Amino acid sequence: MYYFLQWAIDGRTVLLMLGLFCCLLSDAQNKEGYYVGFSKASIEPPETIFGLALGGYGAPAEGRFSTTWKPMNAPGKLNTIASSGDELFALGADHKVYSAKSHQNDLVWKETFAVPSEIKAMAYVGKEKYLLDFNGQLGLYIGNKKKESVMSPPLDMVSSGGRCLYGFDRKGNIWRGDLLESKGKWTVIGKQEGIIALAVKDNELFFGDNQGRLWKAILGKGEIADRVQIARYNGITYAVNVKALAIVCNRLYALDQEGRLFIGSHKTEGNLEAGAAAIQYNGRKMIIVTVDVCGLNYFFTQDIKKLLAQQYSISPEAVLINASHTHFAPVSQHWTTWAHFYQKPDTNYLNQAVGKGIKVAVDKAIAAMEPATVYFGRGETFIGGNRDAGRVNREPVDRTLDVIKVENLKHQVMGVLFVAGCHPVFRNKGEEAFTLSANFPAVTRQLLAERTGCNNNLFIQGCAGDINPMSEDYRETGAELAKDVLNILSGPMHKIRGPITAFMDSVLIPVQPMTSEEISGFRQEQTALKGSVGVDKNIRWADLMDHRYRTNTLRKTLPVYVQTLNVGSWKLVGLSREAVTSYGREIRKLWPEQQVSVAGYCNDVSSYLPDRWHIEHRVYEGYDSFFWYGQEGIPPLDVQEMIIKKMKATNR
C-alpha cells in the first residue's frame, strides 16, 4: 500500500512537471504573442426573399435574377391557388377545393368541398372565404354556399392580405378593399399593364405580368410605392408562365398556365460566404473580413465596423472588409445609373444575410482565438490577363500571389489567407448567368480544404480592376489558383513576428464635373441614339447629374480610402474602389524590405481606380465606368501618383 501511494504521489508530480514544461514550451513557441481565430458564415439569400437581381453586369438589358421554380405535387390540374395562414388552397379543374400544409419539403393535400363551375378565384381572410366568379362578382361563402354578395369593382383576380382584399381588373387597376370599414369600399392603389397574378405578404405586394416579369411593391396607406422587378422569365432557370401566385409560410408558390404547381427558390451553387480572421497581439485586435459580393458601399461597411468596434473595444480602423467582386451574387451596393432593379440592394438581403453573416463570422472567429504562429509566403499565379484591347499579350499583370498560413501550437493549420488580383467573372450566358456563385474563389477554397484539411481558407481580392481570367471556365481558374497556393504552402515560408497596428487614411481626388449646359447637351446626344444598355445608362447618368446640380449635391472630389494593417513584418494595404493591376506593384515599391500585400475592393466599391494609361486612352476603366458608377467626373491623369505620394508621406 505504501509503495502504491508513493508511486501515485510521484506520478502526480511528474504529470504536474510535464504540464508546467508544456506551458513553458508553448510560451516559448508563442513568444511573438499572436492569438488568431478563423470562422465563416453563409450569406446565401433565404427563401423568404422571393427574387434578387444579380450584380456585376449591366447586361442583358432585361436583367439577371436568382428566382427559379421547383415543381410541387398537386391533386391534378389546378385552376387557381390561394393562401390562409399556414395553408395553401387550390381550386382544381374538377371544381373541388383542396388544402395542403407543408411537411418535410412536400405538400400533404386533402379535399375540402366543391364549388360552382363559374368560380375562377378565391381569397381567405381569417376563416372567411371569398370566391370570385367569371363575371367579376365577389361573394362571401360558407362552404360552397354564398352567404352574401360583396360590393366590388369588376375584378379579374382576387387575393388577401391582413384584413384587406386585393384584386385587379382587366384595365390593370390594382384595387384594395378595406374589410374593417366596409365590405363595399374599394380604392385603386396602383396600375400595372398586363398584370395576371398577385399575392400579398405583410406590407408587400407581389405580382406577375404577361411579359414574364415578377414585381414587388411596398403597400402604403395610399398608393403602391417603391415598385421593383425581382424576376423574369428566361426559359432556362425561370421557365414557368405564371398564372397565379400565393404566399404560405413565407414561401412563394406559382401556378402555370397548364395548371401545374411550383415553389419559388434561388438558383444557387450554395457557396456565398463571409469569412473572418481575428488577430490579437498584446491585447490589441484586428479583424480581416472577406465577403462574396460584387461590392459594398462605404456607409454599410462603416455601420458594420462601428458595431464591431463597440462590442469588442477595437478601433474601426482595425477592421478591414474586402469584397471578392463576384459578378454572380445579389446586388449589394448602389448602381445609380443602371436599370431600376439594380439601383439599390434589397435591404432584407443586405442586412439579414450579408450584415448578419459578417457579424456571425467575426463573433465566431474571436471566440475561436488561440495562440498561433503566422507565416508569409509569396509566389505567382497566371490565372489572369489584362483585358484592355490596347495592351500587348494581355500585359501588364501583377501576378503576385501572397499566402498567409496560420498554425496553432500543435502545428495544425488553422487558416489560410491568399491574396490575388483577378475578376471573378465567366461567360454571362446560359444557366451560369442566372446562378448565384462565388465563382473561382469558391473552387479554390474547397480544393484547399480538401488538401489541407482546414476549411478556413479566405480569398482576399487584389488589384483586379483590369484583370480577367484567362480561362472562360471558372472551375479551371479556381483549380489553377489552388495549385499555386498549395505550392507556396509546401515551400519555405517566412515566420512573422512583431506587434500589430492599423490605420485608415483618405485621399480626396479632385474631379471636374461637366457644366449643367454640357450635361444637357450630352443627354440630347444620347437620346438621339438608338436605345441600348449603354445609351440608357448615359441618359440616367445625365438625369442624375442634373438632379445633383438642382439639389446642390454635386461633388468635386472623390474619396479614396487607404487602410493599412501591419502584422509584424507583413503589411496589408486595402484600397477602396476597383484598383487596376499597377497599384499593387507601385505600392510594394514603397516598402521594399517588407512583405507587402495590396488589396482592392476594400470598404467601399464606388468606382474604378485607374492609372494614367487608362485615363489617357479613355478605356472603360478610365472613362465609361465612371458613368456606370454614377460618378461626377473622371480623375486627373496623375491620380495614382497622388495616392502614392500621400502613402509615402504618411508611411503607415
XYZ file of C-alpha atoms in Angstrom:
652
model
C 0.000 0.000 0.000
C 2.843 2.378 0.905
C 4.612 1.733 -2.358
C 1.392 2.331 -4.278
C 0.815 5.712 -2.557
C 4.421 6.710 -3.139
C 4.085 5.844 -6.850
C 0.833 7.782 -7.121
C 2.369 10.864 -5.494
C 5.467 10.633 -7.661
C 3.321 10.088 -10.786
C 1.195 13.123 -9.998
C 4.350 15.180 -9.523
C 5.674 14.007 -12.868
C 2.395 14.938 -14.548
C 2.450 18.400 -12.962
C 6.037 18.900 -14.078
C 5.165 17.786 -17.598
C 2.226 20.211 -17.672
C 4.441 23.054 -16.484
C 7.038 22.159 -19.100
C 4.404 22.166 -21.852
C 3.155 25.585 -20.754
C 6.677 26.979 -20.767
C 7.295 25.393 -24.159
C 4.063 26.904 -25.511
C 5.022 30.336 -24.209
C 8.437 29.985 -25.793
C 6.931 28.918 -29.115
C 4.416 31.763 -28.989
C 6.754 34.471 -27.755
C 5.552 36.827 -30.532
C 2.189 36.854 -28.762
C -0.232 36.175 -31.630
C -3.687 34.829 -30.932
C -5.668 34.050 -34.078
C -9.146 32.788 -34.829
C -10.960 31.997 -38.072
C -14.561 31.417 -38.999
C -17.003 31.579 -41.899
C -20.746 32.083 -42.294
C -23.160 31.699 -45.172
C -24.561 34.787 -46.864
C -26.917 32.823 -49.107
C -30.262 34.605 -49.532
C -33.073 32.998 -47.514
C -36.006 31.533 -49.429
C -38.235 34.093 -47.695
C -36.781 36.657 -50.116
C -38.518 35.805 -53.369
C -36.208 37.232 -56.006
C -32.951 39.154 -56.257
C -31.117 40.870 -59.092
C -27.530 39.713 -59.660
C -24.861 42.424 -59.573
C -21.751 42.792 -61.689
C -23.050 43.139 -65.232
C -25.343 45.732 -66.737
C -26.327 43.265 -69.452
C -28.606 41.896 -70.680
C -30.967 44.844 -70.574
C -33.808 42.707 -69.231
C -31.705 41.797 -66.194
C -30.417 38.706 -64.385
C -32.314 37.350 -61.389
C -31.918 34.477 -58.944
C -35.503 33.181 -58.969
C -36.157 29.642 -60.127
C -39.193 27.384 -59.777
C -39.286 23.864 -58.363
C -42.267 21.610 -59.201
C -44.549 20.548 -56.333
C -47.068 17.734 -56.072
C -50.702 18.681 -56.572
C -54.080 16.896 -56.768
C -54.303 17.084 -60.538
C -54.603 20.123 -62.777
C -55.360 23.324 -60.875
C -57.256 26.449 -61.907
C -56.026 28.820 -59.176
C -54.352 28.944 -55.756
C -54.784 30.985 -52.556
C -53.418 31.056 -49.019
C -54.665 31.311 -45.459
C -52.208 31.270 -42.574
C -50.025 28.198 -42.985
C -52.315 26.514 -45.522
C -52.237 26.518 -49.303
C -55.599 26.222 -51.045
C -56.074 25.136 -54.635
C -59.101 25.096 -56.896
C -58.905 22.051 -59.118
C -60.113 21.675 -62.680
C -62.681 19.304 -61.145
C -64.184 22.322 -59.303
C -63.082 20.967 -55.945
C -61.114 22.964 -53.370
C -58.096 21.256 -51.818
C -55.954 22.376 -48.893
C -52.360 21.485 -48.060
C -49.757 22.066 -45.387
C -46.034 21.762 -45.854
C -44.432 18.633 -44.433
C -40.766 17.688 -44.940
C -40.383 19.889 -48.027
C -43.529 18.447 -49.569
C -47.263 19.165 -49.515
C -49.869 16.923 -47.919
C -53.224 17.515 -49.601
C -56.794 16.897 -48.545
C -60.085 17.522 -50.322
C -62.410 20.063 -48.676
C -65.530 20.896 -50.730
C -66.793 21.506 -54.265
C -67.667 24.935 -55.709
C -69.871 26.072 -58.575
C -68.287 25.814 -62.015
C -68.401 29.589 -62.539
C -65.806 30.254 -59.783
C -62.401 31.413 -61.090
C -60.548 32.757 -57.999
C -60.677 32.682 -54.213
C -59.250 34.508 -51.212
C -59.230 33.788 -47.491
C -59.385 36.397 -44.735
C -59.104 34.518 -41.472
C -61.940 31.974 -41.575
C -63.888 33.976 -44.143
C -63.829 32.683 -47.706
C -64.373 34.934 -50.721
C -64.989 33.486 -54.168
C -64.840 35.390 -57.455
C -66.830 34.258 -60.493
C -66.115 34.740 -64.195
C -68.385 37.798 -64.282
C -66.137 39.577 -61.781
C -68.691 39.259 -58.989
C -67.368 38.619 -55.461
C -69.200 36.700 -52.752
C -68.684 35.663 -49.136
C -69.176 31.896 -48.870
C -69.713 29.337 -46.154
C -68.624 26.007 -47.592
C -69.877 26.124 -51.170
C -72.904 28.274 -50.357
C -72.889 32.016 -50.934
C -73.740 33.840 -47.703
C -73.865 37.263 -49.284
C -72.642 39.240 -52.277
C -69.786 41.641 -51.724
C -69.786 45.001 -53.442
C -66.637 45.312 -55.530
C -65.379 46.597 -58.859
C -65.413 44.065 -61.732
C -62.292 42.117 -60.702
C -60.273 39.685 -62.786
C -58.415 38.168 -59.789
C -58.610 38.456 -56.008
C -56.138 37.876 -53.157
C -55.922 38.775 -49.487
C -53.604 40.407 -47.002
C -54.388 41.214 -43.383
C -57.987 42.404 -43.181
C -57.987 43.585 -46.781
C -58.845 42.067 -50.121
C -56.729 42.893 -53.154
C -57.561 42.424 -56.792
C -57.069 43.779 -60.274
C -59.307 44.413 -63.241
C -58.737 43.960 -66.953
C -57.533 47.547 -67.316
C -54.605 46.847 -64.951
C -56.019 48.778 -61.999
C -54.969 47.293 -58.655
C -57.689 47.560 -56.013
C -57.776 47.286 -52.254
C -60.957 46.532 -50.329
C -60.869 47.500 -46.677
C -62.989 44.948 -44.809
C -62.738 46.757 -41.485
C -64.524 49.852 -42.725
C -66.953 48.424 -45.232
C -67.042 45.414 -47.495
C -68.126 47.724 -50.250
C -65.288 50.275 -50.024
C -62.606 49.784 -52.678
C -59.697 52.038 -53.638
C -57.350 51.984 -56.638
C -53.815 51.813 -55.199
C -51.841 51.394 -58.416
C -51.771 50.278 -62.001
C -49.757 47.636 -63.826
C -50.026 46.935 -67.515
C -50.597 43.282 -68.299
C -50.975 42.129 -64.675
C -52.049 38.486 -64.452
C -51.350 37.350 -60.856
C -50.857 38.798 -57.381
C -50.185 37.817 -53.765
C -49.688 39.755 -50.538
C -47.162 39.332 -47.724
C -47.272 41.765 -44.803
C -46.796 45.206 -46.392
C -45.525 43.875 -49.721
C -47.463 43.115 -52.879
C -46.093 40.647 -55.413
C -47.479 40.425 -58.910
C -46.674 38.909 -62.280
C -47.333 40.359 -65.716
C -47.863 38.967 -69.203
C -44.251 39.723 -70.153
C -42.981 37.075 -67.750
C -41.820 39.549 -65.108
C -42.303 39.301 -61.344
C -42.579 42.503 -59.305
C -42.531 43.577 -55.674
C -44.177 46.749 -54.396
C -44.464 48.307 -50.962
C -48.012 48.771 -49.727
C -48.657 52.102 -48.077
C -51.851 53.659 -46.779
C -52.345 55.333 -50.116
C -50.847 54.118 -53.384
C -48.272 51.450 -54.140
C -44.726 52.714 -53.632
C -41.187 51.553 -54.474
C -42.120 49.120 -57.216
C -39.197 46.968 -58.379
C -38.824 43.981 -60.671
C -37.444 40.914 -58.863
C -37.543 38.165 -61.501
C -38.257 37.382 -65.146
C -38.895 34.504 -67.500
C -35.624 33.470 -69.184
C -36.501 29.998 -70.455
C -33.562 28.463 -68.561
C -33.766 28.826 -64.797
C -37.131 30.601 -64.861
C -39.292 28.698 -67.331
C -42.743 28.982 -65.745
C -45.530 31.004 -67.374
C -47.140 32.247 -64.182
C -50.930 32.261 -63.971
C -51.486 32.680 -60.203
C -49.438 33.375 -57.048
C -49.842 32.587 -53.356
C -47.663 33.004 -50.265
C -47.699 30.401 -47.488
C -45.279 30.338 -44.534
C -43.147 32.991 -46.242
C -42.706 30.881 -49.373
C -43.898 31.907 -52.827
C -45.984 29.449 -54.850
C -46.916 29.799 -58.507
C -49.385 28.120 -60.818
C -48.525 27.987 -64.515
C -50.854 28.216 -67.497
C -51.094 24.409 -67.664
C -52.294 24.190 -64.059
C -49.024 22.865 -62.575
C -47.813 23.968 -59.154
C -44.328 25.319 -58.307
C -42.489 26.789 -55.322
C -40.065 29.685 -55.690
C -36.412 29.315 -54.813
C -32.998 30.791 -55.610
C -30.817 29.232 -58.282
C -27.515 28.931 -56.457
C -24.352 26.906 -56.017
C -24.695 27.498 -52.274
C -21.162 28.834 -51.731
C -21.653 32.542 -50.971
C -19.992 33.249 -47.643
C -18.409 35.782 -45.323
C -15.082 34.870 -43.762
C -13.246 36.415 -40.829
C -9.746 36.247 -39.408
C -9.227 37.796 -35.962
C -5.637 38.544 -34.939
C -4.548 39.700 -31.484
C -1.180 40.809 -30.145
C -0.665 42.007 -26.571
C -4.388 42.666 -26.170
C -4.771 44.620 -29.428
C -7.083 43.085 -32.050
C -7.613 43.460 -35.777
C -10.153 41.759 -37.999
C -9.968 40.892 -41.696
C -13.356 40.200 -43.292
C -13.900 38.699 -46.746
C -17.334 38.779 -48.398
C -18.609 37.105 -51.567
C -20.344 40.134 -53.062
C -19.594 42.389 -56.024
C -19.038 45.358 -53.745
C -20.248 47.261 -50.710
C -20.868 50.944 -50.110
C -18.982 52.961 -47.501
C -21.973 53.692 -45.262
C -22.722 49.965 -44.916
C -19.167 48.908 -44.059
C -18.896 51.789 -41.582
C -22.029 50.656 -39.772
C -20.603 47.142 -39.509
C -17.261 48.463 -38.242
C -18.889 50.663 -35.614
C -20.936 47.733 -34.366
C -17.863 45.506 -34.077
C -15.804 48.294 -32.524
C -18.373 48.850 -29.786
C -18.748 45.174 -28.997
C -15.059 44.247 -28.978
C -13.421 47.540 -27.935
C -11.360 47.836 -31.099
C -10.931 50.801 -33.407
C -12.883 50.809 -36.706
C -9.520 51.271 -38.448
C -8.609 47.763 -37.316
C -11.497 46.172 -39.260
C -10.905 45.648 -42.986
C -13.779 44.457 -45.201
C -12.834 43.092 -48.624
C -15.324 42.151 -51.366
C -14.392 39.253 -53.642
C -16.180 41.076 -56.509
C -18.012 38.042 -57.821
C -20.407 39.069 -60.588
C -22.856 36.375 -59.525
C -24.047 37.496 -56.108
C -27.170 39.524 -55.321
C -26.876 43.287 -55.710
C -25.257 44.603 -52.537
C -24.415 48.203 -53.455
C -25.973 51.150 -55.266
C -25.769 51.206 -59.071
C -27.487 54.544 -59.578
C -27.380 54.640 -63.391
C -28.266 51.016 -64.087
C -31.739 49.633 -64.768
C -34.121 50.203 -61.861
C -33.777 46.661 -60.472
C -30.017 47.165 -59.987
C -30.069 50.634 -58.479
C -30.168 49.653 -54.823
C -29.811 46.423 -52.868
C -32.667 44.571 -51.241
C -32.419 45.748 -47.638
C -33.568 42.389 -46.284
C -30.744 40.613 -48.084
C -28.155 43.245 -47.214
C -28.973 43.256 -43.510
C -30.316 39.769 -42.807
C -27.824 37.848 -44.948
C -24.700 39.933 -45.604
C -24.617 42.011 -42.410
C -25.673 39.096 -40.228
C -23.181 36.775 -41.941
C -20.286 39.155 -41.323
C -21.270 39.545 -37.685
C -21.589 35.784 -37.136
C -18.234 35.095 -38.804
C -16.454 37.737 -36.718
C -18.078 36.616 -33.459
C -17.035 33.022 -34.027
C -13.524 33.989 -35.161
C -12.918 35.996 -31.997
C -14.344 33.221 -29.838
C -12.015 30.732 -31.559
C -8.783 32.703 -30.973
C -5.870 30.685 -29.635
C -2.065 31.003 -29.556
C -0.767 30.772 -33.108
C 2.198 31.182 -35.383
C 1.811 33.221 -38.582
C 3.771 32.609 -41.778
C 4.070 34.579 -45.018
C 4.812 33.152 -48.455
C 4.934 34.672 -51.940
C 4.704 33.197 -55.399
C 2.981 33.848 -58.703
C -0.266 32.892 -60.355
C -1.081 33.041 -64.053
C -4.858 32.841 -63.795
C -5.442 36.362 -65.164
C -4.617 38.569 -68.114
C -5.110 42.235 -68.897
C -8.474 42.734 -70.584
C -7.833 46.092 -72.277
C -7.630 45.803 -76.055
C -4.739 48.240 -76.286
C -2.447 46.012 -74.208
C 0.093 43.644 -75.781
C -0.002 39.951 -74.817
C -2.593 40.744 -72.124
C 0.037 42.593 -70.090
C 0.678 44.240 -67.694
C -0.478 41.857 -64.996
C 0.620 41.814 -61.385
C 0.917 38.062 -60.944
C 1.871 38.282 -57.276
C 0.228 35.670 -55.080
C 0.639 36.185 -51.333
C -0.264 33.470 -48.858
C -0.614 33.756 -45.083
C -0.639 30.469 -43.171
C -1.629 30.312 -39.502
C -0.764 27.314 -37.329
C -1.665 26.546 -33.744
C 0.951 25.371 -31.258
C 0.354 21.775 -32.330
C 1.495 22.779 -35.840
C -2.009 22.255 -37.202
C -3.179 24.636 -39.930
C -5.876 26.903 -38.507
C -6.471 29.016 -41.582
C -5.068 30.379 -44.816
C -5.391 33.839 -46.352
C -4.468 34.214 -50.018
C -4.274 37.470 -51.978
C -4.520 37.606 -55.784
C -5.947 40.102 -58.254
C -8.409 38.755 -60.847
C -12.065 39.449 -61.662
C -14.353 36.567 -60.596
C -16.220 36.502 -63.908
C -17.060 33.968 -66.599
C -19.345 33.762 -69.597
C -22.529 35.705 -68.889
C -24.824 33.264 -70.667
C -26.732 30.057 -70.152
C -27.598 28.685 -66.741
C -24.440 30.147 -65.191
C -25.646 33.667 -65.960
C -28.546 33.292 -63.515
C -26.885 31.157 -60.840
C -25.660 32.643 -57.557
C -21.997 31.772 -57.204
C -18.797 32.940 -55.534
C -17.068 31.969 -58.791
C -13.452 30.756 -58.852
C -12.596 31.760 -55.232
C -15.117 29.166 -54.001
C -13.487 26.464 -56.108
C -10.060 27.369 -54.728
C -11.318 27.423 -51.153
C -12.907 23.998 -51.483
C -9.821 22.412 -53.075
C -7.590 23.884 -50.366
C -9.904 22.464 -47.701
C -9.685 19.024 -49.283
C -5.883 19.129 -49.493
C -5.058 20.787 -46.154
C -7.913 19.507 -44.007
C -8.627 23.106 -42.999
C -11.867 24.765 -44.040
C -10.849 28.317 -43.092
C -9.429 29.482 -46.425
C -10.141 33.154 -47.111
C -9.669 34.820 -50.508
C -8.643 38.490 -50.449
C -9.273 40.221 -53.767
C -6.248 42.145 -55.024
C -5.969 44.899 -57.633
C -8.160 43.247 -60.250
C -9.708 46.275 -61.967
C -8.370 45.462 -65.445
C -7.639 41.746 -64.998
C -9.944 38.953 -66.202
C -9.411 35.175 -66.019
C -7.538 33.584 -68.895
C -9.977 30.669 -68.896
C -13.701 31.015 -69.559
C -14.301 28.115 -67.164
C -14.190 29.390 -63.582
C -13.585 25.851 -62.348
C -10.289 25.745 -64.247
C -9.330 29.138 -62.831
C -10.138 28.047 -59.282
C -8.206 24.790 -59.659
C -5.148 26.583 -61.049
C -5.163 29.104 -58.225
C -5.495 26.328 -55.643
C -2.455 24.586 -57.140
C -0.458 27.819 -56.925
C -1.463 28.379 -53.282
C -0.534 24.789 -52.367
C 2.890 25.221 -53.986
C 3.571 28.166 -51.680
C 2.239 26.336 -48.637
C 4.516 23.369 -49.330
C 7.633 25.528 -49.659
C 9.619 27.650 -47.190
C 7.601 30.439 -45.591
C 8.727 33.437 -43.544
C 7.716 33.462 -39.887
C 6.061 36.757 -38.946
C 6.972 38.446 -35.663
C 6.092 41.750 -34.078
C 3.203 43.962 -32.967
C 0.071 44.889 -34.901
C -1.090 48.367 -35.896
C -3.948 49.672 -38.032
C -4.562 52.958 -39.866
C -7.201 54.445 -42.140
C -6.352 57.363 -44.423
C -8.205 59.045 -47.256
C -7.106 60.879 -50.367
C -9.517 63.394 -51.893
C -9.197 63.129 -55.679
C -10.306 66.299 -57.487
C -12.664 65.890 -60.442
C -14.062 68.425 -62.885
C -17.786 67.754 -63.455
C -19.468 68.731 -66.704
C -21.304 72.014 -66.565
C -25.076 71.964 -66.450
C -25.167 73.011 -70.097
C -22.735 70.259 -71.106
C -24.839 67.668 -69.306
C -27.965 68.864 -71.132
C -26.162 68.609 -74.479
C -24.816 65.154 -73.596
C -28.312 63.968 -72.780
C -29.666 65.253 -76.089
C -26.888 63.437 -77.964
C -27.620 60.179 -76.174
C -31.387 60.487 -76.633
C -30.872 60.765 -80.399
C -29.000 57.451 -80.474
C -30.575 54.030 -80.806
C -31.522 52.684 -77.392
C -29.100 50.242 -75.758
C -27.830 49.363 -72.305
C -25.042 51.928 -72.662
C -27.249 54.690 -74.035
C -29.904 54.150 -71.367
C -27.198 54.290 -68.714
C -25.831 57.562 -70.097
C -29.278 59.137 -70.093
C -29.848 58.096 -66.480
C -26.403 59.477 -65.607
C -27.296 62.849 -67.144
C -30.569 62.921 -65.219
C -28.709 62.046 -62.001
C -26.173 64.842 -62.513
C -28.955 67.296 -63.327
C -30.658 66.330 -60.051
C -27.421 66.864 -58.121
C -26.999 70.296 -59.687
C -30.548 71.250 -58.758
C -30.169 69.956 -55.194
C -26.650 71.321 -54.730
C -25.268 67.827 -54.012
C -22.714 67.621 -56.828
C -19.280 66.580 -55.548
C -15.980 67.872 -56.898
C -13.809 65.384 -55.042
C -13.905 61.598 -54.836
C -12.507 59.987 -51.670
C -10.142 57.043 -51.963
C -9.742 55.178 -48.677
C -6.384 53.613 -47.870
C -6.383 51.164 -44.967
C -3.148 49.717 -43.626
C -2.904 46.704 -41.340
C 0.543 45.796 -40.010
C 1.107 42.352 -38.544
C 4.784 42.289 -37.645
C 6.687 42.379 -40.935
C 3.543 41.740 -43.007
C 1.709 44.805 -44.290
C -1.761 44.534 -45.832
C -2.816 47.665 -47.733
C -6.506 47.841 -48.622
C -7.658 50.317 -51.289
C -11.248 51.301 -51.864
C -12.749 51.197 -55.356
C -11.723 48.872 -58.208
C -7.967 49.397 -58.273
C -6.238 48.370 -61.514
C -3.283 45.996 -61.525
C -0.485 48.578 -61.474
C -1.385 49.745 -57.964
C -0.078 46.545 -56.427
C 3.395 46.930 -57.941
C 3.671 50.642 -57.220
C 2.622 50.337 -53.589
C 5.000 47.454 -52.862
C 7.875 49.650 -54.053
C 7.280 51.935 -51.057
C 8.378 49.229 -48.601
C 10.917 47.002 -50.405
C 12.143 45.450 -47.149
C 8.707 44.281 -46.014
C 6.196 41.673 -47.128
C 3.506 43.958 -48.587
C 0.170 42.646 -49.883
C -2.169 45.004 -51.732
C -5.937 44.535 -51.979
C -8.575 46.481 -53.853
C -12.333 46.389 -53.274
C -11.950 47.264 -49.590
C -14.550 49.122 -47.522
C -16.117 50.996 -50.475
C -16.513 49.944 -54.113
C -17.897 53.115 -55.669
C -15.928 53.353 -58.941
C -12.801 52.156 -60.670
C -9.389 53.389 -59.570
C -7.475 53.762 -62.859
C -3.926 54.865 -63.567
C -2.575 57.355 -66.117
C -2.744 54.917 -69.056
C -6.446 54.156 -68.620
C -7.394 57.828 -68.421
C -5.229 58.869 -71.374
C -6.644 56.121 -73.579
C -10.239 56.670 -72.374
C -10.790 52.934 -71.953
C -13.588 51.551 -69.804
C -11.684 51.650 -66.503
C -10.631 55.253 -67.057
C -13.737 56.720 -68.674
C -17.016 54.832 -69.316
C -17.004 53.113 -65.935
C -17.476 56.442 -64.157
C -20.826 56.847 -65.901
C -21.731 53.301 -64.865
C -20.913 54.106 -61.250
C -22.782 57.437 -61.273
C -19.636 59.471 -60.542
C -19.415 63.210 -61.156
C -16.227 63.176 -63.186
C -13.038 61.439 -64.304
C -9.940 61.535 -62.046
C -6.922 63.571 -63.179
C -4.128 61.843 -65.079
C -1.904 61.742 -62.011
C -4.451 60.083 -59.696
C -2.121 57.173 -58.976
C 0.798 59.490 -58.272
C -1.361 61.494 -55.857
C -2.265 58.373 -53.894
C 1.285 57.010 -53.834
C 2.609 60.404 -52.706
C 0.126 60.507 -49.809
C 1.002 56.958 -48.774
C 4.718 57.732 -48.887
C 4.237 60.828 -46.755
C 2.179 59.071 -44.075
C 4.386 55.943 -44.180
C 1.895 53.773 -42.358
